[in-house]
Amino acid sequence: MSLLSVDEARARILSHFQAVETETLPFVECATRVLAEDIAATTELPPFDNSSMDGFAIRAADVANATDTSPRSLRVIADIPAGASPTISLTSGDAARIMTGAPVPDGADAVVPVENTDFNNRDAGSVAPESVMINKSVHHGENIRPRGMDIRAGEVVLHKGRLLKPQDLGLLAMLGYANISVYRKARVALFSSGNELLEVGAPLESGKIRDSNSYTLAALIEEAGAEVSRLGVAKDDRESVKSLLDKAVDHNVDLILSSAGVSVGAFDFVKEVIEANGKMDFWRVNMRPGKPLAFGEYKNIPFIGLPGNPVSAFVGFEVFVRGVIGTLNGMYNGGRRKVRVRCAEQIDSDGRESYLRAQVNEEDGALVAHLTGHQGSGNLHSLVQANALLIIPAGVKCVPAGQEVNAWLI
Ligand code: AMP
Ligand code: MG
């Protein structure tokens, strides 16, 4: 077993994955899906010159000298609510009452907000006046949102590989994209292994603990954008491990993920069963927590075996599996946000690339990290208390207080 750097292990794993196939779906079903096509604007946005204020469309030259003490009177020749399609044309001395979002009529080149006029009836249904006094000048183009100011026709506004956000759905709607091409969601089968593991509902027994990894990892898989098939717990024997692996195959998944049974001294039936039907490597990765990692293939489906300790399993997911799901899902963005944080206290490390649990708070405008409790790989409580994983690079044995390091916000 060679000692791999985190980057080497991650690159080796990722080289085995590519995006899953695509499907065409109604765009309303595509929140949190990944786009499989570039989206180009079908029209300019906004599609027509429109008013950004409730007020009066006018010709700026007509009101160039208008002030409170010397207002300018204009004849109101039309009333243009949002949704209207005006056919009139303004000439010098004309105004048209206009609402926000309504098309600016021909001949007008600016909008005077209603508060800069003597007309202050803003009630719904109020009738437009016959004339209006303008008491403030406006610039040419003021309060008009010109056609195409936001988006030009043909411009690519959303790129293939983008994880769609709520505002993207709004833009797709504006552009009239009823159906879009997206990647299907990756499917991941998940099981825990170990004779010591009990179901959540079971009372504790001597020597036993409740399975927690199944739940943490299933939620992480879903949060990362994949569908999860929870297959339960494999006993430490061949038949049990094989039956769960075969169930994973039946579910036609893109990845099989398990926890435990990969550390030295574990009953490694997982390795034996997988090797009889594929291949498996055990790696020692130069990281903490979570040094042991298994990677292989069972009946042509990629397999990743994370360590059993709950924090190691979590960190292993973040370091190795989140990126795999992103790749399967066709994603170019996404992943945990990396930030620079200042260590509140000195941190001693053992030279492995370390992922430490910390609470990051804003203090005097800076992000400051405090380690949360005991950093042992079985201590789930300190992970629950953390909102970040500090990343101490390989080779570093001491980070002095006040120094900055990278962190993932979790
Ligand atoms: P192993 O990798 O099998 O040597 O397990 C390492 C440690 O993780 C042991 O203390 C196990 O009891 C614990 N462990 C393994 N699987 C789970 C699980 N699903 N939930 C909670 N703890 C686990
Ligand atoms: Mg075990």
CSV table of C-alpha atoms and ligand atoms in Angstrom, one decimal:
chain,number,residue,atom,x,y,z
A,1,MET,CA,0.0,0.0,0.0
A,2,SER,CA,1.5,3.2,-1.1
A,3,LEU,CA,0.9,6.6,0.6
A,4,LEU,CA,-1.0,8.9,-1.8
A,5,SER,CA,-1.4,12.6,-1.5
A,6,VAL,CA,-5.0,13.8,-1.3
A,7,ASP,CA,-4.7,15.4,-4.8
A,8,GLU,CA,-3.3,12.2,-6.3
A,9,ALA,CA,-6.1,10.1,-4.8
A,10,ARG,CA,-8.8,12.5,-5.9
A,11,ALA,CA,-7.4,12.7,-9.4
A,12,ARG,CA,-7.2,8.9,-9.7
A,13,ILE,CA,-10.8,8.6,-8.6
A,14,LEU,CA,-12.1,11.4,-10.8
A,15,SER,CA,-10.4,10.0,-13.9
A,16,HIS,CA,-12.9,7.1,-13.8
A,17,PHE,CA,-16.0,9.3,-14.0
A,18,GLN,CA,-17.8,11.3,-16.6
A,19,ALA,CA,-21.2,12.9,-16.9
A,20,VAL,CA,-24.3,10.7,-17.1
A,21,GLU,CA,-26.7,11.0,-19.9
A,22,THR,CA,-29.0,14.0,-20.5
A,23,GLU,CA,-32.8,14.3,-20.7
A,24,THR,CA,-35.3,17.0,-21.7
A,25,LEU,CA,-37.6,18.2,-19.0
A,26,PRO,CA,-40.1,21.0,-18.3
A,27,PHE,CA,-37.9,23.8,-16.9
A,28,VAL,CA,-40.1,24.0,-13.8
A,29,GLU,CA,-38.8,20.6,-12.7
A,30,CYS,CA,-35.1,21.7,-13.1
A,31,ALA,CA,-34.3,23.5,-9.9
A,32,THR,CA,-31.0,22.0,-8.7
A,33,ARG,CA,-30.4,20.2,-12.0
A,34,VAL,CA,-27.4,20.8,-14.2
A,35,LEU,CA,-27.8,22.3,-17.6
A,36,ALA,CA,-26.7,20.1,-20.5
A,37,GLU,CA,-27.0,22.9,-23.2
A,38,ASP,CA,-26.0,26.5,-23.6
A,39,ILE,CA,-29.0,28.8,-23.3
A,40,ALA,CA,-29.0,31.7,-25.7
A,41,ALA,CA,-31.4,34.6,-25.5
A,42,THR,CA,-34.3,34.2,-27.9
A,43,THR,CA,-35.1,37.9,-27.7
A,44,GLU,CA,-33.6,41.1,-26.3
A,45,LEU,CA,-34.5,41.8,-22.7
A,46,PRO,CA,-36.3,44.0,-22.0
A,47,PRO,CA,-38.1,43.4,-25.2
A,48,PHE,CA,-39.2,47.0,-25.6
A,49,ASP,CA,-38.2,50.4,-24.2
A,50,ASN,CA,-40.2,50.7,-21.0
A,51,SER,CA,-40.6,53.0,-18.0
A,52,SER,CA,-38.9,52.3,-14.7
A,53,MET,CA,-41.2,54.8,-12.9
A,54,ASP,CA,-44.8,55.7,-12.6
A,55,GLY,CA,-45.0,59.2,-14.1
A,56,PHE,CA,-45.2,61.0,-17.4
A,57,ALA,CA,-43.5,60.2,-20.7
A,58,ILE,CA,-42.3,63.4,-22.2
A,59,ARG,CA,-39.7,65.0,-24.5
A,60,ALA,CA,-36.7,66.1,-22.3
A,61,ALA,CA,-36.2,69.2,-24.3
A,62,ASP,CA,-39.7,70.4,-23.4
A,63,VAL,CA,-38.9,70.5,-19.7
A,64,ALA,CA,-35.2,71.5,-19.8
A,65,ASN,CA,-35.9,74.6,-17.7
A,66,ALA,CA,-38.7,73.3,-15.5
A,67,THR,CA,-38.3,74.1,-11.7
A,68,ASP,CA,-40.7,74.3,-8.7
A,69,THR,CA,-41.0,78.0,-9.2
A,70,SER,CA,-41.2,77.8,-13.0
A,71,PRO,CA,-43.0,74.6,-13.9
A,72,ARG,CA,-43.8,73.6,-17.4
A,73,SER,CA,-47.3,72.7,-18.4
A,74,LEU,CA,-47.8,69.8,-20.9
A,75,ARG,CA,-50.9,68.4,-22.5
A,76,VAL,CA,-51.6,64.7,-21.6
A,77,ILE,CA,-52.6,62.9,-24.8
A,78,ALA,CA,-52.6,59.3,-23.6
A,79,ASP,CA,-52.7,57.0,-20.6
A,80,ILE,CA,-50.4,54.0,-20.9
A,81,PRO,CA,-50.7,51.2,-18.2
A,82,ALA,CA,-48.4,48.2,-18.1
A,83,GLY,CA,-49.4,45.7,-20.8
A,84,ALA,CA,-50.6,48.4,-23.2
A,85,SER,CA,-49.3,48.7,-26.7
A,86,PRO,CA,-49.4,52.5,-27.4
A,87,THR,CA,-50.0,53.7,-31.0
A,88,ILE,CA,-49.7,57.4,-30.3
A,89,SER,CA,-46.7,59.6,-31.0
A,90,LEU,CA,-45.7,62.6,-28.8
A,91,THR,CA,-44.8,65.9,-30.3
A,92,SER,CA,-43.5,69.0,-28.6
A,93,GLY,CA,-45.7,70.0,-25.6
A,94,ASP,CA,-47.2,66.5,-25.2
A,95,ALA,CA,-47.0,64.1,-22.3
A,96,ALA,CA,-48.5,60.6,-21.7
A,97,ARG,CA,-49.2,59.2,-18.2
A,98,ILE,CA,-47.2,56.0,-18.0
A,99,MET,CA,-46.8,53.2,-15.4
A,100,THR,CA,-43.8,51.2,-14.5
A,101,GLY,CA,-43.1,48.5,-17.1
A,102,ALA,CA,-45.3,50.1,-19.7
A,103,PRO,CA,-43.9,50.7,-23.2
A,104,VAL,CA,-42.6,54.2,-23.9
A,105,PRO,CA,-44.5,55.8,-26.7
A,106,ASP,CA,-42.9,57.1,-29.9
A,107,GLY,CA,-41.6,60.6,-29.6
A,108,ALA,CA,-41.0,60.4,-25.9
A,109,ASP,CA,-37.4,60.3,-24.7
A,110,ALA,CA,-37.6,60.4,-20.9
A,111,VAL,CA,-40.1,59.8,-18.0
A,112,VAL,CA,-40.7,62.4,-15.3
A,113,PRO,CA,-41.6,60.6,-12.0
A,114,VAL,CA,-45.0,61.5,-10.7
A,115,GLU,CA,-43.5,63.1,-7.6
A,116,ASN,CA,-41.9,65.8,-9.9
A,117,THR,CA,-45.3,66.8,-11.2
A,118,ASP,CA,-48.4,68.5,-9.8
A,119,PHE,CA,-50.4,65.3,-10.3
A,120,ASN,CA,-50.2,63.3,-7.1
A,121,ASN,CA,-53.2,61.0,-7.3
A,122,ARG,CA,-51.5,57.6,-7.3
A,123,ASP,CA,-54.6,55.7,-6.4
A,124,ALA,CA,-55.5,52.6,-8.5
A,125,GLY,CA,-58.1,53.6,-11.1
A,126,SER,CA,-57.4,57.3,-10.9
A,127,VAL,CA,-58.1,59.0,-14.2
A,128,ALA,CA,-55.2,60.7,-16.0
A,129,PRO,CA,-55.4,64.5,-16.0
A,130,GLU,CA,-55.9,66.6,-19.1
A,131,SER,CA,-52.7,68.5,-18.5
A,132,VAL,CA,-49.8,68.2,-16.1
A,133,MET,CA,-47.3,70.7,-14.5
A,134,ILE,CA,-43.7,69.3,-14.6
A,135,ASN,CA,-41.5,70.9,-11.9
A,136,LYS,CA,-38.1,69.3,-12.5
A,137,SER,CA,-36.1,68.7,-15.7
A,138,VAL,CA,-34.9,65.2,-16.7
A,139,HIS,CA,-32.0,64.0,-18.9
A,140,HIS,CA,-32.6,62.4,-22.2
A,141,GLY,CA,-33.3,58.7,-21.6
A,142,GLU,CA,-33.9,59.1,-17.8
A,143,ASN,CA,-36.2,56.5,-16.2
A,144,ILE,CA,-36.4,54.6,-19.5
A,145,ARG,CA,-35.1,51.0,-19.6
A,146,PRO,CA,-34.1,50.6,-23.2
A,147,ARG,CA,-34.8,47.5,-25.2
A,148,GLY,CA,-31.9,45.1,-24.9
A,149,MET,CA,-30.2,46.8,-22.0
A,150,ASP,CA,-30.1,43.6,-19.9
A,151,ILE,CA,-29.6,41.0,-22.6
A,152,ARG,CA,-28.9,41.1,-26.3
A,153,ALA,CA,-30.6,38.6,-28.6
A,154,GLY,CA,-28.4,35.5,-29.2
A,155,GLU,CA,-26.3,36.1,-26.2
A,156,VAL,CA,-25.5,32.9,-24.2
A,157,VAL,CA,-26.9,33.7,-20.7
A,158,LEU,CA,-26.6,30.3,-19.0
A,159,HIS,CA,-23.8,27.8,-19.8
A,160,LYS,CA,-23.8,24.1,-20.1
A,161,GLY,CA,-22.7,22.5,-16.8
A,162,ARG,CA,-24.3,25.2,-14.6
A,163,LEU,CA,-26.1,24.0,-11.5
A,164,LEU,CA,-29.4,25.9,-11.9
A,165,LYS,CA,-30.4,28.4,-9.3
A,166,PRO,CA,-33.9,29.8,-8.6
A,167,GLN,CA,-33.1,33.0,-10.5
A,168,ASP,CA,-32.0,31.0,-13.5
A,169,LEU,CA,-35.5,29.5,-13.7
A,170,GLY,CA,-36.9,33.0,-13.8
A,171,LEU,CA,-34.6,33.9,-16.7
A,172,LEU,CA,-35.5,30.7,-18.5
A,173,ALA,CA,-39.2,31.7,-18.1
A,174,MET,CA,-38.5,35.2,-19.4
A,175,LEU,CA,-36.9,33.8,-22.5
A,176,GLY,CA,-39.7,31.3,-23.1
A,177,TYR,CA,-37.7,28.1,-22.5
A,178,ALA,CA,-40.5,25.7,-21.6
A,179,ASN,CA,-38.3,22.6,-21.9
A,180,ILE,CA,-34.6,22.3,-21.4
A,181,SER,CA,-31.9,19.7,-21.6
A,182,VAL,CA,-30.4,18.7,-18.3
A,183,TYR,CA,-28.3,15.8,-16.9
A,184,ARG,CA,-30.2,13.2,-15.1
A,185,LYS,CA,-29.4,12.9,-11.4
A,186,ALA,CA,-26.6,10.5,-10.6
A,187,ARG,CA,-27.7,7.5,-8.6
A,188,VAL,CA,-25.7,6.3,-5.6
A,189,ALA,CA,-26.2,3.1,-3.6
A,190,LEU,CA,-25.1,3.4,0.0
A,191,PHE,CA,-24.5,0.8,2.7
A,192,SER,CA,-22.7,0.7,6.1
A,193,SER,CA,-20.9,-2.4,7.3
A,194,GLY,CA,-20.1,-3.8,10.6
A,195,ASN,CA,-21.5,-6.4,13.1
A,196,GLU,CA,-21.6,-3.8,15.8
A,197,LEU,CA,-24.2,-1.7,14.0
A,198,LEU,CA,-27.8,-1.4,15.1
A,199,GLU,CA,-30.8,0.2,13.5
A,200,VAL,CA,-31.9,3.7,14.8
A,201,GLY,CA,-35.0,2.3,16.6
A,202,ALA,CA,-33.1,-0.5,18.3
A,203,PRO,CA,-32.2,-0.3,22.0
A,204,LEU,CA,-28.5,-0.2,22.7
A,205,GLU,CA,-26.9,-3.5,23.5
A,206,SER,CA,-23.5,-4.4,24.9
A,207,GLY,CA,-20.7,-3.8,22.4
A,208,LYS,CA,-23.1,-2.3,19.8
A,209,ILE,CA,-23.6,1.2,18.5
A,210,ARG,CA,-26.3,2.7,16.2
A,211,ASP,CA,-25.4,3.1,12.6
A,212,SER,CA,-25.0,6.8,11.9
A,213,ASN,CA,-23.0,6.9,8.7
A,214,SER,CA,-25.9,5.7,6.6
A,215,TYR,CA,-27.9,8.8,7.6
A,216,THR,CA,-25.1,11.4,7.4
A,217,LEU,CA,-23.9,10.1,4.0
A,218,ALA,CA,-27.4,9.7,2.5
A,219,ALA,CA,-28.1,13.3,3.3
A,220,LEU,CA,-24.8,14.4,1.9
A,221,ILE,CA,-25.4,12.5,-1.3
A,222,GLU,CA,-28.8,14.2,-1.7
A,223,GLU,CA,-27.4,17.6,-0.9
A,224,ALA,CA,-24.7,17.1,-3.5
A,225,GLY,CA,-27.5,16.5,-6.1
A,226,ALA,CA,-27.7,12.8,-6.5
A,227,GLU,CA,-30.4,10.2,-5.7
A,228,VAL,CA,-29.5,7.7,-3.0
A,229,SER,CA,-30.6,4.1,-2.5
A,230,ARG,CA,-30.0,3.3,1.2
A,231,LEU,CA,-29.3,-0.4,1.3
A,232,GLY,CA,-28.8,-0.7,5.1
A,233,VAL,CA,-26.1,-2.5,6.9
A,234,ALA,CA,-23.9,-5.4,5.8
A,235,LYS,CA,-22.7,-7.8,8.4
A,236,ASP,CA,-19.1,-8.7,8.5
A,237,ASP,CA,-19.5,-11.8,6.3
A,238,ARG,CA,-19.3,-12.6,2.6
A,239,GLU,CA,-23.0,-13.4,2.0
A,240,SER,CA,-24.2,-10.2,3.5
A,241,VAL,CA,-21.7,-8.0,1.7
A,242,LYS,CA,-22.4,-9.7,-1.6
A,243,SER,CA,-26.1,-9.5,-1.3
A,244,LEU,CA,-26.0,-5.7,-0.7
A,245,LEU,CA,-23.5,-5.2,-3.6
A,246,ASP,CA,-25.9,-7.1,-5.9
A,247,LYS,CA,-28.8,-5.0,-4.7
A,248,ALA,CA,-26.8,-2.0,-5.7
A,249,VAL,CA,-26.3,-3.5,-9.2
A,250,ASP,CA,-30.1,-4.1,-9.4
A,251,HIS,CA,-30.6,-0.4,-8.6
A,252,ASN,CA,-28.6,0.4,-11.7
A,253,VAL,CA,-26.5,3.0,-9.9
A,254,ASP,CA,-23.5,5.1,-11.1
A,255,LEU,CA,-21.6,4.7,-7.8
A,256,ILE,CA,-21.6,2.3,-4.8
A,257,LEU,CA,-20.5,4.0,-1.6
A,258,SER,CA,-19.9,2.2,1.7
A,259,SER,CA,-18.4,3.0,5.0
A,260,ALA,CA,-16.2,0.9,7.3
A,261,GLY,CA,-14.3,-2.3,6.7
A,262,VAL,CA,-11.4,-0.6,5.0
A,263,SER,CA,-9.1,0.0,7.9
A,264,VAL,CA,-6.2,-2.3,8.8
A,265,GLY,CA,-7.5,-5.0,11.1
A,266,ALA,CA,-11.1,-4.7,9.8
A,267,PHE,CA,-12.7,-7.9,8.6
A,268,ASP,CA,-12.2,-7.0,4.9
A,269,PHE,CA,-14.9,-9.2,3.3
A,270,VAL,CA,-15.7,-6.1,1.3
A,271,LYS,CA,-12.4,-6.4,-0.5
A,272,GLU,CA,-12.7,-10.1,-1.0
A,273,VAL,CA,-16.2,-10.0,-2.4
A,274,ILE,CA,-15.4,-7.1,-4.7
A,275,GLU,CA,-12.3,-8.7,-6.0
A,276,ALA,CA,-14.2,-11.8,-7.0
A,277,ASN,CA,-16.4,-9.7,-9.2
A,278,GLY,CA,-14.2,-6.8,-10.2
A,279,LYS,CA,-11.2,-5.2,-8.6
A,280,MET,CA,-10.3,-3.1,-5.6
A,281,ASP,CA,-7.4,-1.1,-4.3
A,282,PHE,CA,-6.7,-0.1,-0.7
A,283,TRP,CA,-5.1,3.2,-0.5
A,284,ARG,CA,-3.4,5.0,2.4
A,285,VAL,CA,-4.0,8.7,1.8
A,286,ASN,CA,-1.8,11.3,3.5
A,287,MET,CA,-4.7,12.9,5.3
A,288,ARG,CA,-6.3,13.2,8.7
A,289,PRO,CA,-8.9,12.0,9.5
A,290,GLY,CA,-9.6,9.2,7.1
A,291,LYS,CA,-6.3,7.7,6.0
A,292,PRO,CA,-7.7,4.4,4.6
A,293,LEU,CA,-9.7,4.5,1.4
A,294,ALA,CA,-10.9,1.8,-0.9
A,295,PHE,CA,-11.5,2.3,-4.6
A,296,GLY,CA,-12.6,-0.2,-7.1
A,297,GLU,CA,-15.3,-1.6,-9.3
A,298,TYR,CA,-18.0,-4.2,-8.7
A,299,LYS,CA,-19.6,-5.7,-11.8
A,300,ASN,CA,-18.4,-2.6,-13.7
A,301,ILE,CA,-19.9,-0.1,-11.2
A,302,PRO,CA,-17.4,2.1,-9.5
A,303,PHE,CA,-17.0,1.5,-5.7
A,304,ILE,CA,-15.7,3.9,-3.0
A,305,GLY,CA,-15.2,2.6,0.5
A,306,LEU,CA,-14.9,5.3,3.1
A,307,PRO,CA,-13.6,4.7,6.6
A,308,GLY,CA,-16.0,3.8,9.3
A,309,ASN,CA,-15.4,6.5,11.9
A,310,PRO,CA,-18.2,9.0,11.5
A,311,VAL,CA,-16.0,12.1,11.1
A,312,SER,CA,-13.7,10.2,8.7
A,313,ALA,CA,-16.6,9.2,6.6
A,314,PHE,CA,-17.9,12.8,6.5
A,315,VAL,CA,-14.5,14.2,5.5
A,316,GLY,CA,-13.9,11.4,3.0
A,317,PHE,CA,-17.2,12.3,1.4
A,318,GLU,CA,-16.3,16.0,1.1
A,319,VAL,CA,-12.8,15.3,-0.2
A,320,PHE,CA,-13.5,12.5,-2.6
A,321,VAL,CA,-17.2,11.9,-3.2
A,322,ARG,CA,-18.7,15.3,-3.6
A,323,GLY,CA,-16.6,15.9,-6.7
A,324,VAL,CA,-17.5,12.6,-8.2
A,325,ILE,CA,-21.2,13.4,-7.9
A,326,GLY,CA,-20.5,16.8,-9.5
A,327,THR,CA,-18.7,15.1,-12.4
A,328,LEU,CA,-21.5,12.6,-12.8
A,329,ASN,CA,-24.1,15.3,-12.8
A,330,GLY,CA,-22.2,17.2,-15.5
A,331,MET,CA,-21.5,20.2,-13.2
A,332,TYR,CA,-18.8,22.8,-13.7
A,333,ASN,CA,-19.7,24.9,-10.7
A,334,GLY,CA,-20.8,24.0,-7.2
A,335,GLY,CA,-18.9,22.3,-4.4
A,336,ARG,CA,-18.1,23.7,-1.0
A,337,ARG,CA,-17.2,27.4,-0.9
A,338,LYS,CA,-13.5,27.8,0.2
A,339,VAL,CA,-12.7,30.9,2.3
A,340,ARG,CA,-9.7,32.2,4.1
A,341,VAL,CA,-10.0,32.2,7.9
A,342,ARG,CA,-7.8,33.3,10.7
A,343,CYS,CA,-6.9,30.7,13.4
A,344,ALA,CA,-7.8,32.0,16.8
A,345,GLU,CA,-5.3,29.6,18.5
A,346,GLN,CA,-2.2,27.8,17.5
A,347,ILE,CA,-2.9,24.6,15.7
A,348,ASP,CA,-0.5,21.6,15.9
A,349,SER,CA,-0.7,19.1,13.1
A,350,ASP,CA,1.1,15.9,12.3
A,351,GLY,CA,2.2,16.8,8.7
A,352,ARG,CA,-0.7,15.0,7.0
A,353,GLU,CA,-3.2,17.1,5.1
A,354,SER,CA,-5.7,17.8,7.9
A,355,TYR,CA,-9.3,18.6,7.9
A,356,LEU,CA,-10.2,20.1,11.3
A,357,ARG,CA,-13.6,20.9,12.7
A,358,ALA,CA,-14.0,24.6,13.6
A,359,GLN,CA,-16.6,27.2,14.3
A,360,VAL,CA,-15.9,30.2,12.1
A,361,ASN,CA,-17.4,33.6,13.2
A,362,GLU,CA,-17.0,37.1,12.0
A,363,GLU,CA,-15.0,39.0,14.5
A,364,ASP,CA,-14.1,42.7,13.8
A,365,GLY,CA,-14.7,42.2,10.1
A,366,ALA,CA,-12.5,39.1,9.8
A,367,LEU,CA,-13.4,35.4,9.7
A,368,VAL,CA,-11.9,33.8,12.8
A,369,ALA,CA,-11.8,30.0,13.4
A,370,HIS,CA,-12.0,28.3,16.8
A,371,LEU,CA,-11.5,24.5,16.9
A,372,THR,CA,-14.6,22.7,18.2
A,373,GLY,CA,-13.8,20.2,20.9
A,374,HIS,CA,-12.0,16.9,20.5
A,375,GLN,CA,-10.8,16.3,17.0
A,376,GLY,CA,-10.8,12.4,17.2
A,377,SER,CA,-12.3,10.8,14.1
A,378,GLY,CA,-15.1,9.2,16.1
A,379,ASN,CA,-16.3,12.4,17.7
A,380,LEU,CA,-19.4,13.4,15.7
A,381,HIS,CA,-20.4,16.0,18.3
A,382,SER,CA,-17.5,18.3,17.5
A,383,LEU,CA,-18.5,18.0,13.8
A,384,VAL,CA,-22.0,19.0,14.7
A,385,GLN,CA,-20.6,22.0,16.6
A,386,ALA,CA,-18.5,23.1,13.7
A,387,ASN,CA,-19.5,25.1,10.7
A,388,ALA,CA,-16.3,24.7,8.8
A,389,LEU,CA,-13.5,22.3,8.0
A,390,LEU,CA,-10.1,24.0,8.2
A,391,ILE,CA,-7.6,22.6,5.7
A,392,ILE,CA,-4.1,22.4,7.1
A,393,PRO,CA,-1.7,21.5,4.1
A,394,ALA,CA,0.5,18.5,4.1
A,395,GLY,CA,3.9,19.2,5.6
A,396,VAL,CA,2.7,21.8,8.0
A,397,LYS,CA,3.2,20.9,11.7
A,398,CYS,CA,2.2,24.1,13.3
A,399,VAL,CA,0.0,27.0,12.4
A,400,PRO,CA,0.6,29.9,14.7
A,401,ALA,CA,-2.4,31.8,16.2
A,402,GLY,CA,-3.4,34.6,13.9
A,403,GLN,CA,-2.3,32.9,10.7
A,404,GLU,CA,-4.8,32.4,7.8
A,405,VAL,CA,-5.7,29.0,6.4
A,406,ASN,CA,-8.3,27.8,3.8
A,407,ALA,CA,-11.6,26.4,5.1
A,408,TRP,CA,-14.7,24.9,3.6
A,409,LEU,CA,-17.9,26.2,5.0
A,410,ILE,CA,-20.1,23.2,5.9
B,1,AMP,P1,-14.0,0.1,10.7
B,1,AMP,O1,-13.6,0.9,9.5
B,1,AMP,O2,-14.9,-1.0,10.4
B,1,AMP,O3,-12.7,-0.4,11.4
B,1,AMP,O4,-14.7,1.0,11.8
B,1,AMP,C1,-14.0,2.1,12.4
B,1,AMP,C2,-14.9,2.7,13.5
B,1,AMP,O5,-16.0,3.3,12.9
B,1,AMP,C3,-15.4,1.7,14.5
B,1,AMP,O6,-15.3,2.3,15.8
B,1,AMP,C4,-16.8,1.4,14.1
B,1,AMP,O7,-17.6,1.0,15.1
B,1,AMP,C5,-17.2,2.8,13.6
B,1,AMP,N1,-18.3,2.7,12.6
B,1,AMP,C6,-18.3,1.9,11.5
B,1,AMP,N2,-19.4,2.0,10.8
B,1,AMP,C7,-20.2,2.9,11.5
B,1,AMP,C8,-21.4,3.5,11.2
B,1,AMP,N3,-22.2,3.1,10.1
B,1,AMP,N4,-21.9,4.4,12.1
B,1,AMP,C9,-21.2,4.7,13.2
B,1,AMP,N5,-20.0,4.3,13.4
B,1,AMP,C10,-19.5,3.3,12.6
B,2,MG,MG,-15.9,-2.6,11.1
